[in-house]
Amino acid sequence: MSVSVINYHRVMGRWEPNARGRLTQAALELYVERGFEQTTVAEIAKLAGLTQRTFFRYFSDKREVLFWGSAQLQELLVRTVLNAEESAAPIIAVASAIEAGAELLQERRQGALLRHRVISANRELQERELIKLALLGEAITDALRQRGVPEIAARLSAETGITVFKIAFERWIVESKPREMKAIVDELLNELKVVTGEI
Amino acid sequence: MSVSVINYHRVMGRWEPNARGRLTQAALELYVERGFEQTTVAEIAKLAGLTQRTFFRYFSDKREVLFWGSAQLQELLVRTVLNAEESAAPIIAVASAIEAGAELLQERRQGALLRHRVISANRELQERELIKLALLGEAITDALRQRGVPEIAARLSAETGITVFKIAFERWIVESKPREMKAIVDELLNELKVVTGEI
């Protein structure tokens, strides 16, 4: 056991390996099976083999289980935009960010599919998802501003990138012969160039 | 008095000239002054010089006052896409639609500004606005499909158009020296072509 795990144990109380992952998995299963509204935190904790107290160490409520990944995704996209080569055009910096986001989701495909089913079935969750996407667009716009990109180009590149990411996600989860999400992102970026070339 | 107005009178009871417009104007004033939550239908009707019964002839609730225009806008955009020249590229059909939408808003600038202030101050209204924009994107996608545009090009053109419309609106309401919203739409479309040309 490494020192960091020992410290973790001391700070957090009883240490449970991958508690966040187990709670998320249990919650998604129950949300799909019974519906989001009908599921209680007690049931989630029980299915994960953990206590409610442990649940509330990781999540403020049962909705948070569905959205903690959004913060991670946003952090990854913003960091990728900021770290893109200095000479990269705004849309290229954004493209590299959504490709990185696609790879993150690829690693979590099963969870992403379940999460999408839950959100699609609940209007309030859909609204929250739209808000998260809007905030993601603002965060990427801000990262582009920090790179010195002028306002209009920053907004357009960021929002267009979010659009590509959203459409790529929707295709990725429904395609009968699943491809890597990144391949779909790249196909859409090429198609976007063709479509807007007609302006 | 024309025959249609007489019929209208008979069907609707006491006829009030431009009741919808008067109620909308009164509601926006009160929402800005007191806040959306704090305003009652009774107050709106009173300020408009009408009865609550008349209010409920036009609107299901006080939120509806803010969103009845969305249906009109959607109808205009969809019709413009469907009526675009047969040879027009998808993005050009969408561009003509959002230009038409910009002209509609231009005619209602004062109301659009007040409405924006009210919605910006209330999270639930913002969520509803995001939903309306998402539905607008779907409606335009569907209109493009009806024109025989392949799925990906339809989605990308429609969603990109909504993005341009949204950003144009935001600029239009904040610019210190107001331009026609249509001019801003056209500027953004040109900039979009430049931005995505780097892909």
PDB file of N, CA and C in Angstrom, chain A residues 63 89-92 123-124 126-128 130-131 134 151-153 155-157 159-160 163-164 166-167 170-171 179 187-193 195-199, chain B residues 63 89-92 123-124 126-128 130-131 134 151-153 155-157 159-160 163-164 166-167 170-171 179 187-193 195-199:
ATOM      1  N   ARG A  63     -28.537  13.204  -8.824  1.00  0.00           N
ATOM      2  CA  ARG A  63     -28.357  13.795 -10.162  1.00  0.00           C
ATOM      3  C   ARG A  63     -26.878  13.979 -10.466  1.00  0.00           C
ATOM      4  N   ALA A  89      -4.727  27.099 -35.974  1.00  0.00           N
ATOM      5  CA  ALA A  89      -5.924  27.930 -36.160  1.00  0.00           C
ATOM      6  C   ALA A  89      -6.929  27.588 -35.055  1.00  0.00           C
ATOM      7  N   PRO A  90      -7.823  28.534 -34.707  1.00  0.00           N
ATOM      8  CA  PRO A  90      -8.795  28.272 -33.635  1.00  0.00           C
ATOM      9  C   PRO A  90      -9.570  26.970 -33.832  1.00  0.00           C
ATOM     10  N   ILE A  91     -10.072  26.754 -35.049  1.00  0.00           N
ATOM     11  CA  ILE A  91     -10.894  25.554 -35.260  1.00  0.00           C
ATOM     12  C   ILE A  91     -10.048  24.290 -35.126  1.00  0.00           C
ATOM     13  N   ILE A  92      -8.755  24.387 -35.390  1.00  0.00           N
ATOM     14  CA  ILE A  92      -7.870  23.227 -35.244  1.00  0.00           C
ATOM     15  C   ILE A  92      -7.621  22.943 -33.763  1.00  0.00           C
ATOM     16  N   ARG A 123     -37.002  14.913 -18.808  1.00  0.00           N
ATOM     17  CA  ARG A 123     -36.915  16.257 -19.358  1.00  0.00           C
ATOM     18  C   ARG A 123     -35.999  17.186 -18.551  1.00  0.00           C
ATOM     19  N   GLU A 124     -36.079  17.089 -17.238  1.00  0.00           N
ATOM     20  CA  GLU A 124     -35.255  17.957 -16.394  1.00  0.00           C
ATOM     21  C   GLU A 124     -33.769  17.654 -16.597  1.00  0.00           C
ATOM     22  N   GLN A 126     -32.506  16.414 -19.347  1.00  0.00           N
ATOM     23  CA  GLN A 126     -32.161  16.918 -20.686  1.00  0.00           C
ATOM     24  C   GLN A 126     -31.832  18.402 -20.626  1.00  0.00           C
ATOM     25  N   GLU A 127     -32.633  19.142 -19.854  1.00  0.00           N
ATOM     26  CA  GLU A 127     -32.379  20.579 -19.722  1.00  0.00           C
ATOM     27  C   GLU A 127     -31.013  20.821 -19.095  1.00  0.00           C
ATOM     28  N   ARG A 128     -30.715  20.028 -18.065  1.00  0.00           N
ATOM     29  CA  ARG A 128     -29.420  20.196 -17.409  1.00  0.00           C
ATOM     30  C   ARG A 128     -28.282  19.868 -18.377  1.00  0.00           C
ATOM     31  N   LEU A 130     -28.334  20.268 -21.601  1.00  0.00           N
ATOM     32  CA  LEU A 130     -28.199  21.398 -22.525  1.00  0.00           C
ATOM     33  C   LEU A 130     -27.430  22.551 -21.875  1.00  0.00           C
ATOM     34  N   ILE A 131     -27.706  22.797 -20.600  1.00  0.00           N
ATOM     35  CA  ILE A 131     -26.982  23.843 -19.861  1.00  0.00           C
ATOM     36  C   ILE A 131     -25.486  23.496 -19.814  1.00  0.00           C
ATOM     37  N   ALA A 134     -23.901  24.214 -23.062  1.00  0.00           N
ATOM     38  CA  ALA A 134     -23.749  25.659 -23.254  1.00  0.00           C
ATOM     39  C   ALA A 134     -22.544  26.168 -22.452  1.00  0.00           C
ATOM     40  N   GLU A 151     -12.814  37.751 -30.666  1.00  0.00           N
ATOM     41  CA  GLU A 151     -14.085  37.327 -30.082  1.00  0.00           C
ATOM     42  C   GLU A 151     -14.967  36.482 -31.021  1.00  0.00           C
ATOM     43  N   ILE A 152     -15.236  36.993 -32.214  1.00  0.00           N
ATOM     44  CA  ILE A 152     -16.183  36.284 -33.095  1.00  0.00           C
ATOM     45  C   ILE A 152     -15.640  34.928 -33.516  1.00  0.00           C
ATOM     46  N   ALA A 153     -14.361  34.895 -33.892  1.00  0.00           N
ATOM     47  CA  ALA A 153     -13.768  33.622 -34.304  1.00  0.00           C
ATOM     48  C   ALA A 153     -13.759  32.636 -33.138  1.00  0.00           C
ATOM     49  N   ARG A 155     -15.928  32.514 -30.526  1.00  0.00           N
ATOM     50  CA  ARG A 155     -17.289  32.016 -30.308  1.00  0.00           C
ATOM     51  C   ARG A 155     -17.698  31.006 -31.373  1.00  0.00           C
ATOM     52  N   LEU A 156     -17.466  31.375 -32.644  1.00  0.00           N
ATOM     53  CA  LEU A 156     -17.884  30.494 -33.737  1.00  0.00           C
ATOM     54  C   LEU A 156     -17.153  29.161 -33.691  1.00  0.00           C
ATOM     55  N   SER A 157     -15.851  29.200 -33.447  1.00  0.00           N
ATOM     56  CA  SER A 157     -15.073  27.956 -33.424  1.00  0.00           C
ATOM     57  C   SER A 157     -15.525  27.065 -32.269  1.00  0.00           C
ATOM     58  N   GLU A 159     -18.437  27.095 -30.523  1.00  0.00           N
ATOM     59  CA  GLU A 159     -19.814  26.609 -30.644  1.00  0.00           C
ATOM     60  C   GLU A 159     -19.948  25.576 -31.770  1.00  0.00           C
ATOM     61  N   THR A 160     -19.214  25.804 -32.858  1.00  0.00           N
ATOM     62  CA  THR A 160     -19.249  24.843 -33.950  1.00  0.00           C
ATOM     63  C   THR A 160     -18.640  23.522 -33.490  1.00  0.00           C
ATOM     64  N   THR A 163     -21.142  21.664 -31.480  1.00  0.00           N
ATOM     65  CA  THR A 163     -22.130  21.076 -32.384  1.00  0.00           C
ATOM     66  C   THR A 163     -21.616  19.773 -32.985  1.00  0.00           C
ATOM     67  N   VAL A 164     -20.377  19.796 -33.455  1.00  0.00           N
ATOM     68  CA  VAL A 164     -19.781  18.583 -34.036  1.00  0.00           C
ATOM     69  C   VAL A 164     -19.706  17.481 -32.974  1.00  0.00           C
ATOM     70  N   LYS A 166     -21.543  17.054 -30.316  1.00  0.00           N
ATOM     71  CA  LYS A 166     -22.888  16.569 -29.982  1.00  0.00           C
ATOM     72  C   LYS A 166     -23.418  15.629 -31.067  1.00  0.00           C
ATOM     73  N   ILE A 167     -23.262  16.039 -32.320  1.00  0.00           N
ATOM     74  CA  ILE A 167     -23.766  15.192 -33.411  1.00  0.00           C
ATOM     75  C   ILE A 167     -22.950  13.899 -33.484  1.00  0.00           C
ATOM     76  N   GLU A 170     -24.195  11.531 -30.846  1.00  0.00           N
ATOM     77  CA  GLU A 170     -25.483  10.918 -31.195  1.00  0.00           C
ATOM     78  C   GLU A 170     -25.315   9.805 -32.236  1.00  0.00           C
ATOM     79  N   ARG A 171     -24.423  10.020 -33.190  1.00  0.00           N
ATOM     80  CA  ARG A 171     -24.209   8.989 -34.211  1.00  0.00           C
ATOM     81  C   ARG A 171     -23.491   7.787 -33.610  1.00  0.00           C
ATOM     82  N   ARG A 179     -18.217   2.532 -34.623  1.00  0.00           N
ATOM     83  CA  ARG A 179     -16.874   3.002 -34.948  1.00  0.00           C
ATOM     84  C   ARG A 179     -16.319   3.734 -33.733  1.00  0.00           C
ATOM     85  N   GLU A 187     -14.826  12.680 -39.422  1.00  0.00           N
ATOM     86  CA  GLU A 187     -15.703  12.676 -40.599  1.00  0.00           C
ATOM     87  C   GLU A 187     -16.597  13.919 -40.595  1.00  0.00           C
ATOM     88  N   LEU A 188     -17.134  14.256 -39.433  1.00  0.00           N
ATOM     89  CA  LEU A 188     -18.027  15.419 -39.336  1.00  0.00           C
ATOM     90  C   LEU A 188     -17.273  16.725 -39.576  1.00  0.00           C
ATOM     91  N   LEU A 189     -16.032  16.796 -39.080  1.00  0.00           N
ATOM     92  CA  LEU A 189     -15.245  18.008 -39.315  1.00  0.00           C
ATOM     93  C   LEU A 189     -15.005  18.203 -40.813  1.00  0.00           C
ATOM     94  N   ASN A 190     -14.707  17.112 -41.512  1.00  0.00           N
ATOM     95  CA  ASN A 190     -14.518  17.213 -42.963  1.00  0.00           C
ATOM     96  C   ASN A 190     -15.809  17.646 -43.654  1.00  0.00           C
ATOM     97  N   GLU A 191     -16.891  17.042 -43.214  1.00  0.00           N
ATOM     98  CA  GLU A 191     -18.193  17.379 -43.806  1.00  0.00           C
ATOM     99  C   GLU A 191     -18.550  18.844 -43.520  1.00  0.00           C
ATOM    100  N   LEU A 192     -18.201  19.301 -42.322  1.00  0.00           N
ATOM    101  CA  LEU A 192     -18.471  20.708 -41.961  1.00  0.00           C
ATOM    102  C   LEU A 192     -17.744  21.653 -42.914  1.00  0.00           C
ATOM    103  N   LYS A 193     -16.515  21.289 -43.237  1.00  0.00           N
ATOM    104  CA  LYS A 193     -15.741  22.124 -44.164  1.00  0.00           C
ATOM    105  C   LYS A 193     -16.432  22.182 -45.533  1.00  0.00           C
ATOM    106  N   VAL A 195     -19.695  21.610 -46.157  1.00  0.00           N
ATOM    107  CA  VAL A 195     -20.993  22.301 -46.017  1.00  0.00           C
ATOM    108  C   VAL A 195     -20.806  23.820 -45.991  1.00  0.00           C
ATOM    109  N   THR A 196     -19.875  24.290 -45.156  1.00  0.00           N
ATOM    110  CA  THR A 196     -19.698  25.735 -45.008  1.00  0.00           C
ATOM    111  C   THR A 196     -18.917  26.328 -46.186  1.00  0.00           C
ATOM    112  N   GLY A 197     -18.257  25.482 -46.951  1.00  0.00           N
ATOM    113  CA  GLY A 197     -17.575  25.963 -48.147  1.00  0.00           C
ATOM    114  C   GLY A 197     -18.538  26.533 -49.178  1.00  0.00           C
ATOM    115  N   GLU A 198     -19.817  26.201 -49.033  1.00  0.00           N
ATOM    116  CA  GLU A 198     -20.842  26.689 -49.970  1.00  0.00           C
ATOM    117  C   GLU A 198     -21.317  28.103 -49.638  1.00  0.00           C
ATOM    118  N   ILE A 199     -20.903  28.604 -48.476  1.00  0.00           N
ATOM    119  CA  ILE A 199     -21.336  29.963 -48.100  1.00  0.00           C
ATOM    120  C   ILE A 199     -20.759  30.964 -49.084  1.00  0.00           C
TER     121      ILE A 199
ATOM    122  N   ARG B  63     -45.618  32.169 -18.404  1.00  0.00           N
ATOM    123  CA  ARG B  63     -44.392  31.814 -19.123  1.00  0.00           C
ATOM    124  C   ARG B  63     -44.624  31.841 -20.634  1.00  0.00           C
ATOM    125  N   ALA B  89     -27.599  25.270 -51.956  1.00  0.00           N
ATOM    126  CA  ALA B  89     -26.911  24.352 -51.038  1.00  0.00           C
ATOM    127  C   ALA B  89     -27.605  24.412 -49.678  1.00  0.00           C
ATOM    128  N   PRO B  90     -27.494  23.341 -48.872  1.00  0.00           N
ATOM    129  CA  PRO B  90     -28.170  23.322 -47.566  1.00  0.00           C
ATOM    130  C   PRO B  90     -27.839  24.550 -46.713  1.00  0.00           C
ATOM    131  N   ILE B  91     -26.577  24.906 -46.631  1.00  0.00           N
ATOM    132  CA  ILE B  91     -26.203  26.030 -45.761  1.00  0.00           C
ATOM    133  C   ILE B  91     -26.773  27.346 -46.302  1.00  0.00           C
ATOM    134  N   ILE B  92     -26.981  27.417 -47.601  1.00  0.00           N
ATOM    135  CA  ILE B  92     -27.561  28.628 -48.186  1.00  0.00           C
ATOM    136  C   ILE B  92     -29.056  28.711 -47.871  1.00  0.00           C
ATOM    137  N   ARG B 123     -33.144  31.160 -14.286  1.00  0.00           N
ATOM    138  CA  ARG B 123     -32.527  29.924 -14.768  1.00  0.00           C
ATOM    139  C   ARG B 123     -33.506  28.993 -15.476  1.00  0.00           C
ATOM    140  N   GLU B 124     -34.713  28.881 -14.914  1.00  0.00           N
ATOM    141  CA  GLU B 124     -35.694  27.981 -15.520  1.00  0.00           C
ATOM    142  C   GLU B 124     -36.075  28.459 -16.934  1.00  0.00           C
ATOM    143  N   GLN B 126     -34.123  30.249 -18.872  1.00  0.00           N
ATOM    144  CA  GLN B 126     -32.953  29.994 -19.725  1.00  0.00           C
ATOM    145  C   GLN B 126     -32.960  28.560 -20.243  1.00  0.00           C
ATOM    146  N   GLU B 127     -33.310  27.628 -19.347  1.00  0.00           N
ATOM    147  CA  GLU B 127     -33.367  26.220 -19.755  1.00  0.00           C
ATOM    148  C   GLU B 127     -34.424  26.032 -20.841  1.00  0.00           C
ATOM    149  N   ARG B 128     -35.553  26.685 -20.635  1.00  0.00           N
ATOM    150  CA  ARG B 128     -36.612  26.560 -21.631  1.00  0.00           C
ATOM    151  C   ARG B 128     -36.170  27.151 -22.975  1.00  0.00           C
ATOM    152  N   LEU B 130     -33.121  27.249 -24.108  1.00  0.00           N
ATOM    153  CA  LEU B 130     -32.186  26.297 -24.720  1.00  0.00           C
ATOM    154  C   LEU B 130     -32.939  25.144 -25.383  1.00  0.00           C
ATOM    155  N   ILE B 131     -34.001  24.688 -24.723  1.00  0.00           N
ATOM    156  CA  ILE B 131     -34.830  23.620 -25.300  1.00  0.00           C
ATOM    157  C   ILE B 131     -35.454  24.104 -26.608  1.00  0.00           C
ATOM    158  N   ALA B 134     -32.946  24.066 -29.315  1.00  0.00           N
ATOM    159  CA  ALA B 134     -32.671  22.691 -29.745  1.00  0.00           C
ATOM    160  C   ALA B 134     -33.791  22.192 -30.659  1.00  0.00           C
ATOM    161  N   GLU B 151     -28.455  13.128 -44.289  1.00  0.00           N
ATOM    162  CA  GLU B 151     -28.586  13.313 -42.839  1.00  0.00           C
ATOM    163  C   GLU B 151     -27.487  14.192 -42.212  1.00  0.00           C
ATOM    164  N   ILE B 152     -26.231  13.853 -42.459  1.00  0.00           N
ATOM    165  CA  ILE B 152     -25.149  14.577 -41.778  1.00  0.00           C
ATOM    166  C   ILE B 152     -25.101  16.034 -42.224  1.00  0.00           C
ATOM    167  N   ALA B 153     -25.210  16.265 -43.520  1.00  0.00           N
ATOM    168  CA  ALA B 153     -25.185  17.647 -44.018  1.00  0.00           C
ATOM    169  C   ALA B 153     -26.377  18.431 -43.476  1.00  0.00           C
ATOM    170  N   ARG B 155     -28.020  17.920 -40.549  1.00  0.00           N
ATOM    171  CA  ARG B 155     -27.789  18.220 -39.132  1.00  0.00           C
ATOM    172  C   ARG B 155     -26.770  19.339 -38.965  1.00  0.00           C
ATOM    173  N   LEU B 156     -25.638  19.203 -39.679  1.00  0.00           N
ATOM    174  CA  LEU B 156     -24.564  20.191 -39.531  1.00  0.00           C
ATOM    175  C   LEU B 156     -25.015  21.575 -39.989  1.00  0.00           C
ATOM    176  N   SER B 157     -25.701  21.632 -41.115  1.00  0.00           N
ATOM    177  CA  SER B 157     -26.140  22.930 -41.629  1.00  0.00           C
ATOM    178  C   SER B 157     -27.137  23.581 -40.681  1.00  0.00           C
ATOM    179  N   GLU B 159     -27.697  22.971 -37.383  1.00  0.00           N
ATOM    180  CA  GLU B 159     -27.142  23.324 -36.066  1.00  0.00           C
ATOM    181  C   GLU B 159     -26.167  24.492 -36.180  1.00  0.00           C
ATOM    182  N   THR B 160     -25.402  24.513 -37.265  1.00  0.00           N
ATOM    183  CA  THR B 160     -24.480  25.622 -37.460  1.00  0.00           C
ATOM    184  C   THR B 160     -25.262  26.921 -37.662  1.00  0.00           C
ATOM    185  N   THR B 163     -26.422  28.170 -34.363  1.00  0.00           N
ATOM    186  CA  THR B 163     -25.279  28.779 -33.665  1.00  0.00           C
ATOM    187  C   THR B 163     -25.055  30.209 -34.147  1.00  0.00           C
ATOM    188  N   VAL B 164     -25.064  30.395 -35.456  1.00  0.00           N
ATOM    189  CA  VAL B 164     -24.867  31.737 -36.018  1.00  0.00           C
ATOM    190  C   VAL B 164     -25.993  32.664 -35.559  1.00  0.00           C
ATOM    191  N   LYS B 166     -27.854  32.461 -32.873  1.00  0.00           N
ATOM    192  CA  LYS B 166     -27.718  32.735 -31.437  1.00  0.00           C
ATOM    193  C   LYS B 166     -26.632  33.774 -31.175  1.00  0.00           C
ATOM    194  N   ILE B 167     -25.481  33.596 -31.814  1.00  0.00           N
ATOM    195  CA  ILE B 167     -24.375  34.538 -31.593  1.00  0.00           C
ATOM    196  C   ILE B 167     -24.737  35.910 -32.172  1.00  0.00           C
ATOM    197  N   GLU B 170     -26.998  37.699 -29.746  1.00  0.00           N
ATOM    198  CA  GLU B 170     -26.263  38.215 -28.581  1.00  0.00           C
ATOM    199  C   GLU B 170     -25.486  39.487 -28.919  1.00  0.00           C
ATOM    200  N   ARG B 171     -24.899  39.516 -30.102  1.00  0.00           N
ATOM    201  CA  ARG B 171     -24.148  40.715 -30.498  1.00  0.00           C
ATOM    202  C   ARG B 171     -25.092  41.885 -30.778  1.00  0.00           C
ATOM    203  N   ARG B 179     -26.605  47.749 -35.206  1.00  0.00           N
ATOM    204  CA  ARG B 179     -26.740  47.493 -36.641  1.00  0.00           C
ATOM    205  C   ARG B 179     -27.990  46.651 -36.844  1.00  0.00           C
ATOM    206  N   GLU B 187     -22.303  38.903 -41.549  1.00  0.00           N
ATOM    207  CA  GLU B 187     -20.900  38.986 -41.149  1.00  0.00           C
ATOM    208  C   GLU B 187     -20.444  37.671 -40.521  1.00  0.00           C
ATOM    209  N   LEU B 188     -21.302  37.108 -39.660  1.00  0.00           N
ATOM    210  CA  LEU B 188     -20.936  35.854 -38.985  1.00  0.00           C
ATOM    211  C   LEU B 188     -20.848  34.696 -39.971  1.00  0.00           C
ATOM    212  N   LEU B 189     -21.742  34.686 -40.948  1.00  0.00           N
ATOM    213  CA  LEU B 189     -21.679  33.609 -41.946  1.00  0.00           C
ATOM    214  C   LEU B 189     -20.354  33.669 -42.712  1.00  0.00           C
ATOM    215  N   ASN B 190     -19.949  34.885 -43.069  1.00  0.00           N
ATOM    216  CA  ASN B 190     -18.658  35.025 -43.757  1.00  0.00           C
ATOM    217  C   ASN B 190     -17.505  34.572 -42.869  1.00  0.00           C
ATOM    218  N   GLU B 191     -17.573  34.977 -41.611  1.00  0.00           N
ATOM    219  CA  GLU B 191     -16.518  34.596 -40.674  1.00  0.00           C
ATOM    220  C   GLU B 191     -16.504  33.073 -40.464  1.00  0.00           C
ATOM    221  N   LEU B 192     -17.690  32.482 -40.454  1.00  0.00           N
ATOM    222  CA  LEU B 192     -17.779  31.022 -40.303  1.00  0.00           C
ATOM    223  C   LEU B 192     -17.057  30.311 -41.446  1.00  0.00           C
ATOM    224  N   LYS B 193     -17.230  30.842 -42.635  1.00  0.00           N
ATOM    225  CA  LYS B 193     -16.568  30.236 -43.802  1.00  0.00           C
ATOM    226  C   LYS B 193     -15.050  30.327 -43.647  1.00  0.00           C
ATOM    227  N   VAL B 195     -13.363  30.651 -40.748  1.00  0.00           N
ATOM    228  CA  VAL B 195     -12.936  29.812 -39.607  1.00  0.00           C
ATOM    229  C   VAL B 195     -12.858  28.342 -40.006  1.00  0.00           C
ATOM    230  N   THR B 196     -13.919  27.848 -40.666  1.00  0.00           N
ATOM    231  CA  THR B 196     -13.956  26.430 -40.995  1.00  0.00           C
ATOM    232  C   THR B 196     -13.105  26.106 -42.222  1.00  0.00           C
ATOM    233  N   GLY B 197     -12.732  27.133 -42.960  1.00  0.00           N
ATOM    234  CA  GLY B 197     -11.817  26.915 -44.076  1.00  0.00           C
ATOM    235  C   GLY B 197     -10.453  26.406 -43.627  1.00  0.00           C
ATOM    236  N   GLU B 198     -10.149  26.580 -42.336  1.00  0.00           N
ATOM    237  CA  GLU B 198      -8.856  26.125 -41.791  1.00  0.00           C
ATOM    238  C   GLU B 198      -8.847  24.635 -41.468  1.00  0.00           C
ATOM    239  N   ILE B 199     -10.012  24.005 -41.529  1.00  0.00           N
ATOM    240  CA  ILE B 199     -10.058  22.571 -41.205  1.00  0.00           C
ATOM    241  C   ILE B 199      -9.251  21.804 -42.253  1.00  0.00           C
TER     242      ILE B 199
END
